[in-house]
Amino acid sequence: MPTQNLKLLNHLPLLNPASLHETTQQAIAEIMSEGESKNTRNSYKSAMKYWAVWYRARYNQAFTLPLPVPVVLQFIVDHALRYTSSGETIGLPDELDSFLVENKFKAQKGHFSIATLLHRLAVLSKAHKVAFANPNPCKDPRVQELISKTQKAYAKKGMHSIKRPALTKEPLVQLLEACDQSLKGLRDKALILFAWASGGRRRSEISDAHFDRLIHQSETGEYLYLLLYSKTNQTGQVSADAYKPVSGMAAQALADWLEASQLNSGYIFRQINKGGAIGGKLSPVSINKIIKSRCAQAGLSEEFTAHSLRSGFVTEAARQNIPIAETMLMTGHQNINTLIGYYREGNVLESKAAKLLENGV
């Protein structure tokens, strides 16, 4: 650009190259928020609201970043279960604990699970990072040491995260039998099979399923679904394993739903009101409610959730000796250790290694 033309821009505010302007920091935060899933944003929002309320109650001050290290140490002590000479206890005053529960900032009185405690700290750390608030107290060696010892203490107590049971083939068939031939029944059957048979899709992926990414194979009657955005593909890269098959029973169920609903554009799985009219897309929360409701109708455990479809697909693949590489292509897992984490106790009991004394007898 000619130098003389630059004079025309003299009215613009000058930026400091050594630091970010406030508006730039806000823009970065907005971009990062937009790039996250709705579930993640809601999770972060809930966690930060809890931090703010707890901080106000504990220190009678407005919540600001960066937080001092002693505050984070106090938060851990307030919410981690520990044993004393008088029994189990936490640092959170009982009156404050009751207030947090009564006002729905906390689900129940008492200690946090280790997963919840780690999540609260991770969100706080992320908040410092996004706000360029330094130093980050969560990175402090004292905080790291205390949370490490807390994890070990929980493990010694046998306190671990409970995984939801897996919807493997047998309970899945039972679940599908609960879906009748009504419009809702056809939708729910198609939704369940679409999620399970295409690799165990997450609730958000089912909610966002769109006709623009659904490819009908007219020769076979089957479908391919292009999964452009997922937890493991957040940049929307198109690759061979981004195409998920919807075949066999799943394809037929999907075809039945589309024929009955007369849908051919927009979101695939929609709300249906009491009068039978089709509305907007189903939310991830609604999808979880549908799965739990159908499980109740089928007489299945109330512990089953939408995530049980994903763990069920992986567990069933293991039972049928499907190569792990093929399973990972379907589920989209990038880390084999994460995949193995879905395997359930039933697989251990069915292992040949568990029957060494009987083998060959």
mmCIF file of C-alpha atoms in Angstrom:
data_model
loop_
_atom_site.group_PDB
_atom_site.id
_atom_site.type_symbol
_atom_site.label_atom_id
_atom_site.label_comp_id
_atom_site.label_asym_id
_atom_site.label_seq_id
_atom_site.Cartn_x
_atom_site.Cartn_y
_atom_site.Cartn_z
ATOM 1 C CA MET A 1 0.000 0.000 0.000
ATOM 2 C CA PRO A 2 1.433 3.449 -0.913
ATOM 3 C CA THR A 3 2.626 5.374 2.152
ATOM 4 C CA GLN A 4 0.492 8.416 1.369
ATOM 5 C CA ASN A 5 -2.643 6.263 1.507
ATOM 6 C CA LEU A 6 -1.829 5.216 5.068
ATOM 7 C CA LYS A 7 -2.496 8.788 6.184
ATOM 8 C CA LEU A 8 -6.147 8.171 5.425
ATOM 9 C CA LEU A 9 -6.204 5.610 8.272
ATOM 10 C CA ASN A 10 -4.807 7.916 10.946
ATOM 11 C CA HIS A 11 -8.206 8.083 12.627
ATOM 12 C CA LEU A 12 -8.028 4.382 13.574
ATOM 13 C CA PRO A 13 -6.999 3.589 17.193
ATOM 14 C CA LEU A 14 -3.434 2.355 17.454
ATOM 15 C CA LEU A 15 -2.851 -1.065 19.005
ATOM 16 C CA ASN A 16 -0.029 -2.072 21.302
ATOM 17 C CA PRO A 17 1.872 -4.981 19.670
ATOM 18 C CA ALA A 18 3.023 -6.194 23.095
ATOM 19 C CA SER A 19 -0.469 -6.796 24.487
ATOM 20 C CA LEU A 20 -3.997 -7.619 23.380
ATOM 21 C CA HIS A 21 -6.676 -4.965 23.290
ATOM 22 C CA GLU A 22 -9.780 -5.642 25.413
ATOM 23 C CA THR A 23 -11.977 -5.981 22.332
ATOM 24 C CA THR A 24 -9.521 -8.489 20.855
ATOM 25 C CA GLN A 25 -9.588 -10.550 24.034
ATOM 26 C CA GLN A 26 -13.388 -10.542 23.885
ATOM 27 C CA ALA A 27 -13.320 -11.579 20.214
ATOM 28 C CA ILE A 28 -10.982 -14.478 20.994
ATOM 29 C CA ALA A 29 -13.283 -15.638 23.777
ATOM 30 C CA GLU A 30 -16.279 -15.467 21.420
ATOM 31 C CA ILE A 31 -14.507 -17.459 18.696
ATOM 32 C CA MET A 32 -13.410 -20.121 21.162
ATOM 33 C CA SER A 33 -16.913 -20.354 22.576
ATOM 34 C CA GLU A 34 -18.473 -20.670 19.126
ATOM 35 C CA GLY A 35 -16.051 -23.465 18.276
ATOM 36 C CA GLU A 36 -17.200 -25.529 21.240
ATOM 37 C CA SER A 37 -20.286 -27.716 21.373
ATOM 38 C CA LYS A 38 -23.426 -26.472 23.085
ATOM 39 C CA ASN A 39 -23.071 -29.153 25.752
ATOM 40 C CA THR A 40 -19.519 -28.020 26.499
ATOM 41 C CA ARG A 41 -20.560 -24.368 26.707
ATOM 42 C CA ASN A 42 -23.407 -25.204 29.084
ATOM 43 C CA SER A 43 -21.086 -27.324 31.184
ATOM 44 C CA TYR A 44 -18.528 -24.505 31.418
ATOM 45 C CA LYS A 45 -21.217 -21.936 32.195
ATOM 46 C CA SER A 46 -22.612 -24.067 35.017
ATOM 47 C CA ALA A 47 -19.163 -24.663 36.499
ATOM 48 C CA MET A 48 -18.204 -20.972 36.402
ATOM 49 C CA LYS A 49 -21.517 -19.981 37.979
ATOM 50 C CA TYR A 50 -20.764 -22.401 40.810
ATOM 51 C CA TRP A 51 -17.280 -20.937 41.275
ATOM 52 C CA ALA A 52 -18.733 -17.409 41.451
ATOM 53 C CA VAL A 53 -21.425 -18.292 43.998
ATOM 54 C CA TRP A 54 -19.032 -20.313 46.167
ATOM 55 C CA TYR A 55 -16.429 -17.534 46.041
ATOM 56 C CA ARG A 56 -18.938 -14.853 47.014
ATOM 57 C CA ALA A 57 -20.171 -16.932 49.950
ATOM 58 C CA ARG A 58 -16.667 -17.782 51.133
ATOM 59 C CA TYR A 59 -14.931 -14.417 50.673
ATOM 60 C CA ASN A 60 -17.758 -11.878 50.341
ATOM 61 C CA GLN A 61 -16.088 -10.493 47.220
ATOM 62 C CA ALA A 62 -16.912 -10.379 43.521
ATOM 63 C CA PHE A 63 -15.366 -13.203 41.538
ATOM 64 C CA THR A 64 -12.415 -11.952 39.454
ATOM 65 C CA LEU A 65 -9.502 -13.568 37.649
ATOM 66 C CA PRO A 66 -6.809 -14.507 38.305
ATOM 67 C CA LEU A 67 -7.699 -16.298 41.529
ATOM 68 C CA PRO A 68 -5.043 -16.614 44.219
ATOM 69 C CA VAL A 69 -3.653 -20.104 44.833
ATOM 70 C CA PRO A 70 -5.035 -20.290 48.410
ATOM 71 C CA VAL A 71 -8.564 -19.890 47.010
ATOM 72 C CA VAL A 72 -8.188 -22.941 44.777
ATOM 73 C CA LEU A 73 -6.672 -24.958 47.622
ATOM 74 C CA GLN A 74 -9.649 -23.974 49.784
ATOM 75 C CA PHE A 75 -12.049 -25.051 47.026
ATOM 76 C CA ILE A 76 -10.475 -28.507 46.916
ATOM 77 C CA VAL A 77 -10.555 -28.864 50.692
ATOM 78 C CA ASP A 78 -14.186 -27.682 50.758
ATOM 79 C CA HIS A 79 -15.340 -30.319 48.261
ATOM 80 C CA ALA A 80 -13.029 -33.336 48.651
ATOM 81 C CA LEU A 81 -14.018 -36.126 51.016
ATOM 82 C CA ARG A 82 -11.482 -36.882 53.747
ATOM 83 C CA TYR A 83 -11.355 -39.011 56.859
ATOM 84 C CA THR A 84 -10.762 -37.584 60.327
ATOM 85 C CA SER A 85 -10.809 -39.091 63.805
ATOM 86 C CA SER A 86 -14.524 -38.289 63.953
ATOM 87 C CA GLY A 87 -15.349 -39.821 60.568
ATOM 88 C CA GLU A 88 -15.895 -38.603 56.994
ATOM 89 C CA THR A 89 -16.035 -34.863 56.415
ATOM 90 C CA ILE A 90 -15.576 -32.016 53.948
ATOM 91 C CA GLY A 91 -14.451 -28.445 54.451
ATOM 92 C CA LEU A 92 -17.653 -26.872 53.153
ATOM 93 C CA PRO A 93 -19.715 -25.434 56.040
ATOM 94 C CA ASP A 94 -23.019 -27.268 56.392
ATOM 95 C CA GLU A 95 -25.035 -24.049 56.131
ATOM 96 C CA LEU A 96 -23.350 -23.141 52.843
ATOM 97 C CA ASP A 97 -23.723 -26.691 51.558
ATOM 98 C CA SER A 98 -27.480 -26.547 52.217
ATOM 99 C CA PHE A 99 -27.746 -23.142 50.526
ATOM 100 C CA LEU A 100 -26.015 -24.399 47.373
ATOM 101 C CA VAL A 101 -28.297 -27.426 47.161
ATOM 102 C CA GLU A 102 -31.514 -25.539 47.907
ATOM 103 C CA ASN A 103 -30.717 -23.009 45.181
ATOM 104 C CA LYS A 104 -29.801 -25.738 42.676
ATOM 105 C CA PHE A 105 -26.138 -24.795 42.334
ATOM 106 C CA LYS A 106 -25.241 -28.244 43.671
ATOM 107 C CA ALA A 107 -27.051 -31.526 43.066
ATOM 108 C CA GLN A 108 -26.781 -32.907 46.579
ATOM 109 C CA LYS A 109 -25.116 -32.247 49.910
ATOM 110 C CA GLY A 110 -21.688 -33.631 50.648
ATOM 111 C CA HIS A 111 -18.477 -34.164 48.730
ATOM 112 C CA PHE A 112 -17.876 -33.896 45.004
ATOM 113 C CA SER A 113 -16.973 -36.976 43.014
ATOM 114 C CA ILE A 114 -13.396 -36.886 41.780
ATOM 115 C CA ALA A 115 -14.715 -36.399 38.231
ATOM 116 C CA THR A 116 -16.727 -33.325 39.254
ATOM 117 C CA LEU A 117 -13.836 -31.875 41.232
ATOM 118 C CA LEU A 118 -11.437 -32.322 38.317
ATOM 119 C CA HIS A 119 -13.984 -30.803 35.936
ATOM 120 C CA ARG A 120 -14.435 -27.709 38.101
ATOM 121 C CA LEU A 121 -10.658 -27.191 38.194
ATOM 122 C CA ALA A 122 -10.301 -27.794 34.448
ATOM 123 C CA VAL A 123 -12.987 -25.190 33.700
ATOM 124 C CA LEU A 124 -11.330 -22.668 36.002
ATOM 125 C CA SER A 125 -7.985 -23.280 34.315
ATOM 126 C CA LYS A 126 -9.593 -22.810 30.899
ATOM 127 C CA ALA A 127 -11.186 -19.568 32.072
ATOM 128 C CA HIS A 128 -7.764 -18.208 33.054
ATOM 129 C CA LYS A 129 -6.351 -19.232 29.692
ATOM 130 C CA VAL A 130 -9.138 -17.631 27.664
ATOM 131 C CA ALA A 131 -9.016 -14.425 29.719
ATOM 132 C CA PHE A 132 -5.199 -14.259 29.562
ATOM 133 C CA ALA A 133 -5.318 -14.091 33.365
ATOM 134 C CA ASN A 134 -1.907 -14.934 34.788
ATOM 135 C CA PRO A 135 -0.672 -16.618 36.820
ATOM 136 C CA ASN A 136 -3.008 -19.607 36.473
ATOM 137 C CA PRO A 137 -3.462 -21.013 40.010
ATOM 138 C CA CYS A 138 -4.446 -24.442 38.686
ATOM 139 C CA LYS A 139 -0.899 -24.854 37.338
ATOM 140 C CA ASP A 140 0.648 -24.115 40.724
ATOM 141 C CA PRO A 141 2.657 -27.075 42.160
ATOM 142 C CA ARG A 142 0.729 -26.882 45.441
ATOM 143 C CA VAL A 143 -2.603 -27.268 43.671
ATOM 144 C CA GLN A 144 -1.244 -30.039 41.439
ATOM 145 C CA GLU A 145 0.112 -31.924 44.445
ATOM 146 C CA LEU A 146 -3.103 -31.623 46.459
ATOM 147 C CA ILE A 147 -5.338 -32.784 43.615
ATOM 148 C CA SER A 148 -2.974 -35.700 42.870
ATOM 149 C CA LYS A 149 -3.115 -36.829 46.506
ATOM 150 C CA THR A 150 -6.893 -36.379 46.484
ATOM 151 C CA GLN A 151 -7.216 -38.671 43.462
ATOM 152 C CA LYS A 152 -5.112 -41.317 45.180
ATOM 153 C CA ALA A 153 -7.153 -40.999 48.382
ATOM 154 C CA TYR A 154 -10.393 -41.490 46.448
ATOM 155 C CA ALA A 155 -8.908 -44.524 44.698
ATOM 156 C CA LYS A 156 -7.925 -46.077 48.040
ATOM 157 C CA LYS A 157 -11.505 -45.610 49.227
ATOM 158 C CA GLY A 158 -12.726 -47.435 46.144
ATOM 159 C CA MET A 159 -14.488 -44.295 44.939
ATOM 160 C CA HIS A 160 -14.459 -44.233 41.164
ATOM 161 C CA SER A 161 -16.645 -42.956 38.364
ATOM 162 C CA ILE A 162 -19.532 -45.322 37.615
ATOM 163 C CA LYS A 163 -19.912 -46.078 33.930
ATOM 164 C CA ARG A 164 -23.361 -46.465 32.502
ATOM 165 C CA PRO A 165 -24.261 -50.012 31.390
ATOM 166 C CA ALA A 166 -23.824 -50.841 27.728
ATOM 167 C CA LEU A 167 -26.768 -51.421 25.391
ATOM 168 C CA THR A 168 -25.419 -54.514 23.674
ATOM 169 C CA LYS A 169 -27.344 -56.610 21.158
ATOM 170 C CA GLU A 170 -29.701 -58.408 23.552
ATOM 171 C CA PRO A 171 -31.047 -55.367 25.455
ATOM 172 C CA LEU A 172 -31.033 -53.358 22.214
ATOM 173 C CA VAL A 173 -33.445 -55.831 20.610
ATOM 174 C CA GLN A 174 -35.627 -55.612 23.711
ATOM 175 C CA LEU A 175 -35.491 -51.803 23.489
ATOM 176 C CA LEU A 176 -36.560 -51.799 19.840
ATOM 177 C CA GLU A 177 -39.578 -53.969 20.659
ATOM 178 C CA ALA A 178 -40.862 -51.094 22.813
ATOM 179 C CA CYS A 179 -41.174 -48.931 19.674
ATOM 180 C CA ASP A 180 -44.599 -49.362 18.074
ATOM 181 C CA GLN A 181 -45.783 -48.387 14.591
ATOM 182 C CA SER A 182 -46.940 -44.922 15.625
ATOM 183 C CA LEU A 183 -45.128 -41.877 14.250
ATOM 184 C CA LYS A 184 -43.175 -41.516 17.494
ATOM 185 C CA GLY A 185 -42.467 -45.229 17.548
ATOM 186 C CA LEU A 186 -41.073 -45.148 14.010
ATOM 187 C CA ARG A 187 -38.966 -42.084 14.833
ATOM 188 C CA ASP A 188 -37.561 -43.585 18.007
ATOM 189 C CA LYS A 189 -36.724 -46.902 16.359
ATOM 190 C CA ALA A 190 -34.971 -45.114 13.493
ATOM 191 C CA LEU A 191 -33.127 -42.843 15.922
ATOM 192 C CA ILE A 192 -31.923 -45.711 18.113
ATOM 193 C CA LEU A 193 -30.731 -47.831 15.195
ATOM 194 C CA PHE A 194 -29.149 -44.872 13.405
ATOM 195 C CA ALA A 195 -27.147 -44.076 16.542
ATOM 196 C CA TRP A 196 -26.152 -47.645 17.380
ATOM 197 C CA ALA A 197 -25.485 -49.139 13.948
ATOM 198 C CA SER A 198 -23.489 -46.189 12.577
ATOM 199 C CA GLY A 199 -20.860 -46.576 15.279
ATOM 200 C CA GLY A 200 -22.506 -45.430 18.489
ATOM 201 C CA ARG A 201 -23.244 -41.807 17.772
ATOM 202 C CA ARG A 202 -23.276 -39.241 20.562
ATOM 203 C CA ARG A 203 -26.458 -37.350 21.514
ATOM 204 C CA SER A 204 -25.248 -34.145 19.873
ATOM 205 C CA GLU A 205 -24.430 -36.015 16.653
ATOM 206 C CA ILE A 206 -27.932 -37.499 16.531
ATOM 207 C CA SER A 207 -29.481 -34.111 17.250
ATOM 208 C CA ASP A 208 -27.452 -32.474 14.458
ATOM 209 C CA ALA A 209 -28.081 -35.236 11.874
ATOM 210 C CA HIS A 210 -29.115 -33.400 8.695
ATOM 211 C CA PHE A 211 -30.426 -34.378 5.277
ATOM 212 C CA ASP A 212 -27.603 -32.447 3.611
ATOM 213 C CA ARG A 213 -25.192 -35.133 4.853
ATOM 214 C CA LEU A 214 -27.387 -38.181 4.249
ATOM 215 C CA ILE A 215 -26.615 -40.139 1.068
ATOM 216 C CA HIS A 216 -29.136 -42.708 -0.097
ATOM 217 C CA GLN A 217 -27.780 -45.701 -1.986
ATOM 218 C CA SER A 218 -30.697 -46.358 -4.361
ATOM 219 C CA GLU A 219 -29.266 -49.688 -5.561
ATOM 220 C CA THR A 220 -29.236 -51.265 -2.097
ATOM 221 C CA GLY A 221 -31.657 -49.050 -0.164
ATOM 222 C CA GLU A 222 -28.920 -48.321 2.371
ATOM 223 C CA TYR A 223 -27.485 -44.977 3.466
ATOM 224 C CA LEU A 224 -24.188 -43.283 4.138
ATOM 225 C CA TYR A 225 -24.057 -40.475 6.646
ATOM 226 C CA LEU A 226 -21.261 -37.895 6.392
ATOM 227 C CA LEU A 227 -20.269 -37.058 9.954
ATOM 228 C CA LEU A 228 -18.558 -33.738 9.365
ATOM 229 C CA TYR A 229 -18.341 -32.552 12.964
ATOM 230 C CA SER A 230 -17.801 -34.641 16.071
ATOM 231 C CA LYS A 231 -15.900 -34.645 19.349
ATOM 232 C CA THR A 232 -12.940 -36.256 17.567
ATOM 233 C CA ASN A 233 -13.253 -34.227 14.354
ATOM 234 C CA GLN A 234 -13.827 -30.661 15.448
ATOM 235 C CA THR A 235 -12.304 -29.103 12.343
ATOM 236 C CA GLY A 236 -14.804 -30.703 9.965
ATOM 237 C CA GLN A 237 -12.215 -32.526 7.858
ATOM 238 C CA VAL A 238 -13.700 -34.890 5.286
ATOM 239 C CA SER A 239 -11.986 -38.272 5.221
ATOM 240 C CA ALA A 240 -12.937 -41.794 4.222
ATOM 241 C CA ASP A 241 -13.895 -42.731 7.778
ATOM 242 C CA ALA A 242 -16.169 -39.680 8.069
ATOM 243 C CA TYR A 243 -18.779 -41.661 6.084
ATOM 244 C CA LYS A 244 -20.792 -43.821 8.485
ATOM 245 C CA PRO A 245 -22.900 -46.689 7.131
ATOM 246 C CA VAL A 246 -26.577 -46.997 7.965
ATOM 247 C CA SER A 247 -27.489 -50.405 6.631
ATOM 248 C CA GLY A 248 -29.661 -53.464 7.249
ATOM 249 C CA MET A 249 -32.284 -52.978 9.971
ATOM 250 C CA ALA A 250 -31.082 -49.427 10.582
ATOM 251 C CA ALA A 251 -31.595 -48.478 6.931
ATOM 252 C CA GLN A 252 -35.087 -49.963 6.874
ATOM 253 C CA ALA A 253 -36.049 -48.190 10.104
ATOM 254 C CA LEU A 254 -34.774 -44.884 8.742
ATOM 255 C CA ALA A 255 -36.671 -45.374 5.461
ATOM 256 C CA ASP A 256 -39.879 -46.143 7.403
ATOM 257 C CA TRP A 257 -39.501 -42.970 9.473
ATOM 258 C CA LEU A 258 -38.818 -40.783 6.444
ATOM 259 C CA GLU A 259 -41.787 -42.210 4.560
ATOM 260 C CA ALA A 260 -44.154 -41.765 7.509
ATOM 261 C CA SER A 261 -42.928 -38.261 8.346
ATOM 262 C CA GLN A 262 -42.610 -37.126 4.718
ATOM 263 C CA LEU A 263 -39.364 -35.367 5.671
ATOM 264 C CA ASN A 264 -36.763 -34.768 2.990
ATOM 265 C CA SER A 265 -34.853 -31.710 4.173
ATOM 266 C CA GLY A 266 -33.535 -30.110 7.322
ATOM 267 C CA TYR A 267 -32.870 -32.111 10.454
ATOM 268 C CA ILE A 268 -33.649 -35.818 10.288
ATOM 269 C CA PHE A 269 -34.932 -36.443 13.818
ATOM 270 C CA ARG A 270 -37.663 -34.019 14.896
ATOM 271 C CA GLN A 271 -40.012 -33.249 17.740
ATOM 272 C CA ILE A 272 -43.563 -34.579 17.482
ATOM 273 C CA ASN A 273 -46.284 -32.784 19.436
ATOM 274 C CA LYS A 274 -49.339 -34.367 21.043
ATOM 275 C CA GLY A 275 -51.372 -33.762 17.923
ATOM 276 C CA GLY A 276 -48.849 -35.600 15.759
ATOM 277 C CA ALA A 277 -47.444 -32.482 14.093
ATOM 278 C CA ILE A 278 -43.710 -32.544 13.377
ATOM 279 C CA GLY A 279 -41.686 -29.686 14.792
ATOM 280 C CA GLY A 280 -38.050 -28.660 15.116
ATOM 281 C CA LYS A 281 -34.948 -30.713 15.771
ATOM 282 C CA LEU A 282 -34.617 -32.850 18.876
ATOM 283 C CA SER A 283 -32.184 -31.520 21.443
ATOM 284 C CA PRO A 284 -29.506 -33.786 22.973
ATOM 285 C CA VAL A 285 -31.452 -33.673 26.258
ATOM 286 C CA SER A 286 -34.632 -34.803 24.502
ATOM 287 C CA ILE A 287 -32.769 -37.685 22.869
ATOM 288 C CA ASN A 288 -31.555 -38.892 26.248
ATOM 289 C CA LYS A 289 -35.116 -38.693 27.599
ATOM 290 C CA ILE A 290 -36.405 -40.736 24.646
ATOM 291 C CA ILE A 291 -33.849 -43.500 25.276
ATOM 292 C CA LYS A 292 -34.595 -43.613 29.002
ATOM 293 C CA SER A 293 -38.355 -43.594 28.393
ATOM 294 C CA ARG A 294 -38.164 -46.431 25.867
ATOM 295 C CA CYS A 295 -35.905 -48.404 28.215
ATOM 296 C CA ALA A 296 -38.519 -48.030 30.964
ATOM 297 C CA GLN A 297 -41.232 -49.280 28.591
ATOM 298 C CA ALA A 298 -39.039 -52.250 27.688
ATOM 299 C CA GLY A 299 -38.423 -53.127 31.325
ATOM 300 C CA LEU A 300 -34.713 -52.347 31.064
ATOM 301 C CA SER A 301 -32.481 -50.815 33.723
ATOM 302 C CA GLU A 302 -33.092 -47.155 34.474
ATOM 303 C CA GLU A 303 -29.307 -46.727 34.391
ATOM 304 C CA PHE A 304 -29.291 -46.943 30.586
ATOM 305 C CA THR A 305 -28.814 -43.580 28.863
ATOM 306 C CA ALA A 306 -28.184 -42.351 25.332
ATOM 307 C CA HIS A 307 -24.464 -42.895 25.925
ATOM 308 C CA SER A 308 -25.234 -46.591 26.483
ATOM 309 C CA LEU A 309 -25.743 -46.845 22.711
ATOM 310 C CA ARG A 310 -22.119 -45.856 22.136
ATOM 311 C CA SER A 311 -20.646 -48.099 24.800
ATOM 312 C CA GLY A 312 -22.995 -50.872 23.682
ATOM 313 C CA PHE A 313 -21.735 -50.707 20.102
ATOM 314 C CA VAL A 314 -18.107 -50.953 21.241
ATOM 315 C CA THR A 315 -18.811 -53.755 23.702
ATOM 316 C CA GLU A 316 -20.803 -55.760 21.147
ATOM 317 C CA ALA A 317 -18.046 -55.294 18.572
ATOM 318 C CA ALA A 318 -15.587 -56.746 21.084
ATOM 319 C CA ARG A 319 -17.877 -59.684 21.831
ATOM 320 C CA GLN A 320 -18.137 -60.487 18.136
ATOM 321 C CA ASN A 321 -14.341 -60.222 17.742
ATOM 322 C CA ILE A 322 -14.481 -57.267 15.348
ATOM 323 C CA PRO A 323 -10.922 -55.933 14.874
ATOM 324 C CA ILE A 324 -10.300 -52.874 17.014
ATOM 325 C CA ALA A 325 -9.160 -50.893 13.961
ATOM 326 C CA GLU A 326 -12.550 -51.432 12.282
ATOM 327 C CA THR A 327 -14.392 -50.454 15.441
ATOM 328 C CA MET A 328 -12.350 -47.257 15.736
ATOM 329 C CA LEU A 329 -13.179 -46.323 12.143
ATOM 330 C CA MET A 330 -16.860 -46.569 13.008
ATOM 331 C CA THR A 331 -16.771 -44.809 16.371
ATOM 332 C CA GLY A 332 -14.202 -42.177 15.409
ATOM 333 C CA HIS A 333 -11.971 -42.819 18.394
ATOM 334 C CA GLN A 334 -8.416 -41.575 17.932
ATOM 335 C CA ASN A 335 -6.983 -43.145 21.067
ATOM 336 C CA ILE A 336 -7.117 -46.906 21.563
ATOM 337 C CA ASN A 337 -6.971 -46.484 25.338
ATOM 338 C CA THR A 338 -10.155 -44.429 25.245
ATOM 339 C CA LEU A 339 -11.866 -47.143 23.212
ATOM 340 C CA ILE A 340 -10.803 -49.861 25.605
ATOM 341 C CA GLY A 341 -12.329 -47.814 28.388
ATOM 342 C CA TYR A 342 -15.772 -48.652 26.976
ATOM 343 C CA TYR A 343 -15.310 -52.384 27.377
ATOM 344 C CA ARG A 344 -17.474 -53.724 30.153
ATOM 345 C CA GLU A 345 -17.172 -56.434 32.787
ATOM 346 C CA GLY A 346 -19.079 -58.878 30.593
ATOM 347 C CA ASN A 347 -16.183 -59.004 28.151
ATOM 348 C CA VAL A 348 -13.766 -59.897 30.926
ATOM 349 C CA LEU A 349 -15.878 -62.880 31.968
ATOM 350 C CA GLU A 350 -16.120 -64.062 28.366
ATOM 351 C CA SER A 351 -12.363 -63.835 27.838
ATOM 352 C CA LYS A 352 -10.470 -67.068 27.205
ATOM 353 C CA ALA A 353 -7.849 -65.806 29.636
ATOM 354 C CA ALA A 354 -10.440 -66.001 32.393
ATOM 355 C CA LYS A 355 -10.892 -69.748 31.779
ATOM 356 C CA LEU A 356 -7.334 -70.996 31.612
ATOM 357 C CA LEU A 357 -8.063 -73.946 33.909
ATOM 358 C CA GLU A 358 -10.968 -75.063 31.747
ATOM 359 C CA ASN A 359 -9.274 -74.529 28.387
ATOM 360 C CA GLY A 360 -8.282 -77.775 26.768
ATOM 361 C CA VAL A 361 -10.008 -79.919 29.419
#
